[in-house]
Coordinates of C-alpha atoms and ligand atoms in Angstrom, one line a residue:
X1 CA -0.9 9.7 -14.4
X2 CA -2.5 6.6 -12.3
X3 CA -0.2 4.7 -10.5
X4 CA 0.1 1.1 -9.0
X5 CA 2.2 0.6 -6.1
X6 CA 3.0 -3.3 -5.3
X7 CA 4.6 -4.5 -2.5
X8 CA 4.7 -6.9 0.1
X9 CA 4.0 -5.8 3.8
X10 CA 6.8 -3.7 5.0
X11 CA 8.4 -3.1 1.8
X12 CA 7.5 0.6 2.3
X13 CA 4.7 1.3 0.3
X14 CA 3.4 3.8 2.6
X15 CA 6.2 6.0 3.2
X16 CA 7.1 6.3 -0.6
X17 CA 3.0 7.2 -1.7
X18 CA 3.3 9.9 0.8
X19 CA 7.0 11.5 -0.5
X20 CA 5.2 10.9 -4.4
X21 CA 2.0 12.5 -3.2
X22 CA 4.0 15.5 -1.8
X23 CA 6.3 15.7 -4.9
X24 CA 3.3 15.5 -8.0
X25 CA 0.4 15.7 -6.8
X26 CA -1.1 12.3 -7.3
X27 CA -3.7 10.8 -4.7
X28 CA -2.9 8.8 -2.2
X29 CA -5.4 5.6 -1.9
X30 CA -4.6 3.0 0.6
X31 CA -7.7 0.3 1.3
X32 CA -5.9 -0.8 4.5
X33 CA -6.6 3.1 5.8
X34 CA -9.5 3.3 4.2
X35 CA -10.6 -0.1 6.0
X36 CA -9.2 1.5 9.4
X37 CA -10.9 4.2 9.3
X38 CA -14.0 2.0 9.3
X39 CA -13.2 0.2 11.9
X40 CA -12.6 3.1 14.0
X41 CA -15.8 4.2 12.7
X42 CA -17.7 0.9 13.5
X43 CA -18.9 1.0 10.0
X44 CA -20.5 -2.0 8.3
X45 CA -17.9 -2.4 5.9
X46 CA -15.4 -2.2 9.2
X47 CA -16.9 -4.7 10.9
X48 CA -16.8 -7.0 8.2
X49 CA -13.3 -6.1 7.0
X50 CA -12.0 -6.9 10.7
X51 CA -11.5 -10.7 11.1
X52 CA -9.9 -10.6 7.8
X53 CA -8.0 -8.0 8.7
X54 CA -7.2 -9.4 11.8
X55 CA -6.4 -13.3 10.4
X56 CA -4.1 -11.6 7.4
X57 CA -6.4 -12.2 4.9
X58 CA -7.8 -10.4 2.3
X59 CA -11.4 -9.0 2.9
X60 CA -13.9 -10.1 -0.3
X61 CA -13.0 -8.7 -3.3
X62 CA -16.8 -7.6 -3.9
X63 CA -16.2 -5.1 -1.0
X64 CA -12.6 -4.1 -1.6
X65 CA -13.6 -3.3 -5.6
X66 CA -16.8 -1.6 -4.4
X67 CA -15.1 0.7 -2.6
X68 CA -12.2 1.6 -4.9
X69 CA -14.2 1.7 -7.6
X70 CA -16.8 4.6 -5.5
X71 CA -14.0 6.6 -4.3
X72 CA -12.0 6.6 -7.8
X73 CA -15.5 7.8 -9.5
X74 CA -16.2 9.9 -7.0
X75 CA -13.3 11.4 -6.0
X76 CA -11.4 14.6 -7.9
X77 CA -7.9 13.4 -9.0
X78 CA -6.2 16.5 -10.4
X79 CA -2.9 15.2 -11.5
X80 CA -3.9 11.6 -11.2
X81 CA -4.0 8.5 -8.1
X82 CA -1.4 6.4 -6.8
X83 CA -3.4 3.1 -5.4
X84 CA -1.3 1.3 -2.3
X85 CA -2.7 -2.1 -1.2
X86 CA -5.1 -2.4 -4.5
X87 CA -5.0 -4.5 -6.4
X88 CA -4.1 -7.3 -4.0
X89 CA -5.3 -10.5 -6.4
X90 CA -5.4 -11.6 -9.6
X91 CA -9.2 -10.5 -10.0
X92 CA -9.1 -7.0 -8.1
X93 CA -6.4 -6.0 -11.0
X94 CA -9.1 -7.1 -13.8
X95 CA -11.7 -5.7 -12.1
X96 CA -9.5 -2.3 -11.9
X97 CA -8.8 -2.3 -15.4
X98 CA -12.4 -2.1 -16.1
X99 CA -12.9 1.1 -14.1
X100 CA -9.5 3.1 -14.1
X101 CA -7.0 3.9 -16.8
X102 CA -3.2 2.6 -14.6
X103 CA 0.0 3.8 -16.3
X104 CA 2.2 2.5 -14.3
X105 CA 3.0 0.3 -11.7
X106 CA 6.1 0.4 -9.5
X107 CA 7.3 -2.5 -7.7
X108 CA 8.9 -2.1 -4.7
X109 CA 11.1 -5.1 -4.0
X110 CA 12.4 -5.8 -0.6
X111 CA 13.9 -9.7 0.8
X112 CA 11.8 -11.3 2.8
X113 CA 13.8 -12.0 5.6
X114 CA 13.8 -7.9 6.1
X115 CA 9.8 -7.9 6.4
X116 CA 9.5 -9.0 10.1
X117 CA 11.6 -7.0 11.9
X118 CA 10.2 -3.9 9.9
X119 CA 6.7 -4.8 10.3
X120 CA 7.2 -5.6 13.9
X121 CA 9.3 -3.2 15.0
X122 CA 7.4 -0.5 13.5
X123 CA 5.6 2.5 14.7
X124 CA 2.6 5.2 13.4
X125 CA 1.8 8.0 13.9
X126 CA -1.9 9.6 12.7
X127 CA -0.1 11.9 10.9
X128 CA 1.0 9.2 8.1
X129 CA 4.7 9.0 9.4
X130 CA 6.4 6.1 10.8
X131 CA 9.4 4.8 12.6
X132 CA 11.1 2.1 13.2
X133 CA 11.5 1.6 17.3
X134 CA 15.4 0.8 16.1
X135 CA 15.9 4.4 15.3
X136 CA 13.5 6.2 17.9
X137 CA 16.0 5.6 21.4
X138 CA 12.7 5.0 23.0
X139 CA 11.0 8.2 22.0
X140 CA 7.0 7.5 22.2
X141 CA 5.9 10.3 20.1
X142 CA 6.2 11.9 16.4
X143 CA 9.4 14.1 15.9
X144 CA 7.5 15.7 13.3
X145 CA 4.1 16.6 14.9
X146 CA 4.5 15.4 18.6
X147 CA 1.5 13.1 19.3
X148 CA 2.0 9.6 20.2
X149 CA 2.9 7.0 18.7
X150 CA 1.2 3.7 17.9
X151 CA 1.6 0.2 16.6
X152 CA -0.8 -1.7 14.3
X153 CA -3.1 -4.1 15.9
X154 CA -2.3 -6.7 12.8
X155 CA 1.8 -5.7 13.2
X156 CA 2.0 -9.1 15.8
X157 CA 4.1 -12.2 14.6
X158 CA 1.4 -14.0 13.7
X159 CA -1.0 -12.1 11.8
X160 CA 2.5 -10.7 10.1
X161 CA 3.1 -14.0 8.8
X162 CA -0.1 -15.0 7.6
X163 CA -0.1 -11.5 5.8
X164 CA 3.4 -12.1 4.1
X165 CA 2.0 -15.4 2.8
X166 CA -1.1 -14.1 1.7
X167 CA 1.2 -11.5 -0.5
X168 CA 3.2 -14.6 -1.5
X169 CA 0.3 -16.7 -3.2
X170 CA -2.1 -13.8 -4.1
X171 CA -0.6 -10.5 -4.6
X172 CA 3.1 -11.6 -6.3
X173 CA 1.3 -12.8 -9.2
X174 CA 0.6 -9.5 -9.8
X175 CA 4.3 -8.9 -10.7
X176 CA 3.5 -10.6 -14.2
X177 CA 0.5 -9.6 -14.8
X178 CA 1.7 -5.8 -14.7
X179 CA 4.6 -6.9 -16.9
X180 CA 2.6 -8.7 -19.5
X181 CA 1.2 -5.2 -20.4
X182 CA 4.5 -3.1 -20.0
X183 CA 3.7 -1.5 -17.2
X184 CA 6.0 -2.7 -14.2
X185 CA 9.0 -1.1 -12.8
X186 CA 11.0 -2.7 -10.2
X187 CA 12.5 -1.3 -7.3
X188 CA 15.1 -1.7 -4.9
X189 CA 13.4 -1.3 -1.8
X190 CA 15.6 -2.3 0.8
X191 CA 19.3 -1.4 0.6
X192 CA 19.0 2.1 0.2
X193 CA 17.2 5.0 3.0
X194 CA 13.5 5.9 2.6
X195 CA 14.8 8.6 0.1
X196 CA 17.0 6.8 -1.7
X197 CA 14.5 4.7 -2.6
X198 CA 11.9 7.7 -3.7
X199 CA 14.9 9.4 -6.0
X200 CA 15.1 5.9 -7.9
X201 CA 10.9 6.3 -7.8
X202 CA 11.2 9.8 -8.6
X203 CA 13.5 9.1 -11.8
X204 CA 11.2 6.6 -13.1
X205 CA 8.4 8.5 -12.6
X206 CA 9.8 11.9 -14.8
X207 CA 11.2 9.7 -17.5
X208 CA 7.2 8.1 -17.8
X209 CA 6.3 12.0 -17.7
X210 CA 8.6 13.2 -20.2
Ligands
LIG301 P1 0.2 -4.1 4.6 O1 0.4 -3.8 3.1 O2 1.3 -3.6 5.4 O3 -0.2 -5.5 4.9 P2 -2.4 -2.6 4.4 O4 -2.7 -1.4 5.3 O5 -2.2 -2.3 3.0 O6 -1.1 -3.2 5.0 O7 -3.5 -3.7 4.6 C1 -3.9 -4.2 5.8 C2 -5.0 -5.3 5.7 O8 -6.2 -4.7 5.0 C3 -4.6 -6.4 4.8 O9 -3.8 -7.4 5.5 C4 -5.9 -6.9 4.3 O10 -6.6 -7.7 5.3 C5 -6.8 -5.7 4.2 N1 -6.7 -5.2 2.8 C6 -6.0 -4.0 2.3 N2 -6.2 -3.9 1.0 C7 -6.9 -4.9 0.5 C8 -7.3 -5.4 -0.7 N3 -7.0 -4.7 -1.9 N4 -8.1 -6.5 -0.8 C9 -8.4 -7.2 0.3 N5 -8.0 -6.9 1.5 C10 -7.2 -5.8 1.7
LIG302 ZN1 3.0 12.7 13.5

């Protein structure tokens, strides 16, 4: 099965793809790694992707689909994909529905006024976890694989905001546009702990299996 995950910045769209890719299988595919990792890299599409990146924008959808639509076609996805950050606009999800088959896409729903502090206060590890500094009692590296811990170069204030308004105008829509063709589940994605949320995930997820 081929998931969408939507969500705004901070509404844990990370943390949940890596409990679901554990659990069944599916593929994680996250452009904002994916656009990283070019950056690290110093790649073309890196450099490019980096002032957008960097204002909170959205990097040009003729990029962003290009490379989706090479590494769903290229890649071998077994029990299925789980996309996180794509589609992010109105035309990415047209475009994806010309090149992928998506079953299902679960919204993870979280107030706004939470985002900030989560995005802010957050930290990575290169291992895929992260924390929240709130919870770490100043720790600076990973209880589960000890390197050190990092924060996002766009996790700031102000790129934060620009990205939570960017999600407002251009990626909410997407909210209908998923439930026009029956395929949106909502969420509850910030009352409950990490795996509270993924056992609401995880039921809706075995009743589309079943
Ligand atoms: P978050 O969801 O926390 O904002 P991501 O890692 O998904 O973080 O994305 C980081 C940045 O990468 C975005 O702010 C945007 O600039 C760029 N990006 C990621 N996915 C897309 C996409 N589908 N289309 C355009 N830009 C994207
Ligand atoms: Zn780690």
């Amino acid at each position: 099965m081929n998931i969408v995950l939507l969500g705004a910045p901070g509404a844990g769209k990370g943390t949940q793809a890596k409990l679901i890719e554990e659990k069944y299988g599916l593929t994680h595919i996250a452009t904002g790694d994916i656009f990283r990792a070019n950056i690290k890299g110093g790649t073309p599409i890196g450099k490019l992707a980096k002032s957008y990146i960097d204002a909170g924008k959205l990097v040009p959808d003729e990029v962003t689909c290009e490379l989706v639509k090479d590494r769903l076609v290229n890649g071998e996805e077994g029990a299925g994909f789980m996309l996180d950050g794509f589609p992010r606009n109105l035309y990415q999800a047209e475009e994806l529905d010309k090149f992928a088959r998506i079953d299902l896409c679960i919204n993870i729903d979280v107030d706004k006024s939470l985002l900030m502090d989560r995005i802010c206060g957050r930290r990575m590890c290169s291992c895929g976890a992260s924390y929240h500094v709130s919870t770490l009692n100043g720790a600076t590296t990973c209880a589960k694989c000890g390197k050190p811990l990092f924060q996002r170069e766009d996790d700031n204030p102000q790129t934060v905001g620009a990205r939570l308004d960017t999600y407002a105008s251009q990626t909410a829509p997407l909210e209908d546009y998923y439930k026009a063709r029956g395929k949106l589940v909502t969420v509850d994605g910030g009352s409950g702990t990490p795996e509270e949320v993924f056992a609401v995930i995880s039921s809706v997820i075995d009743k589309y299996l079943k």
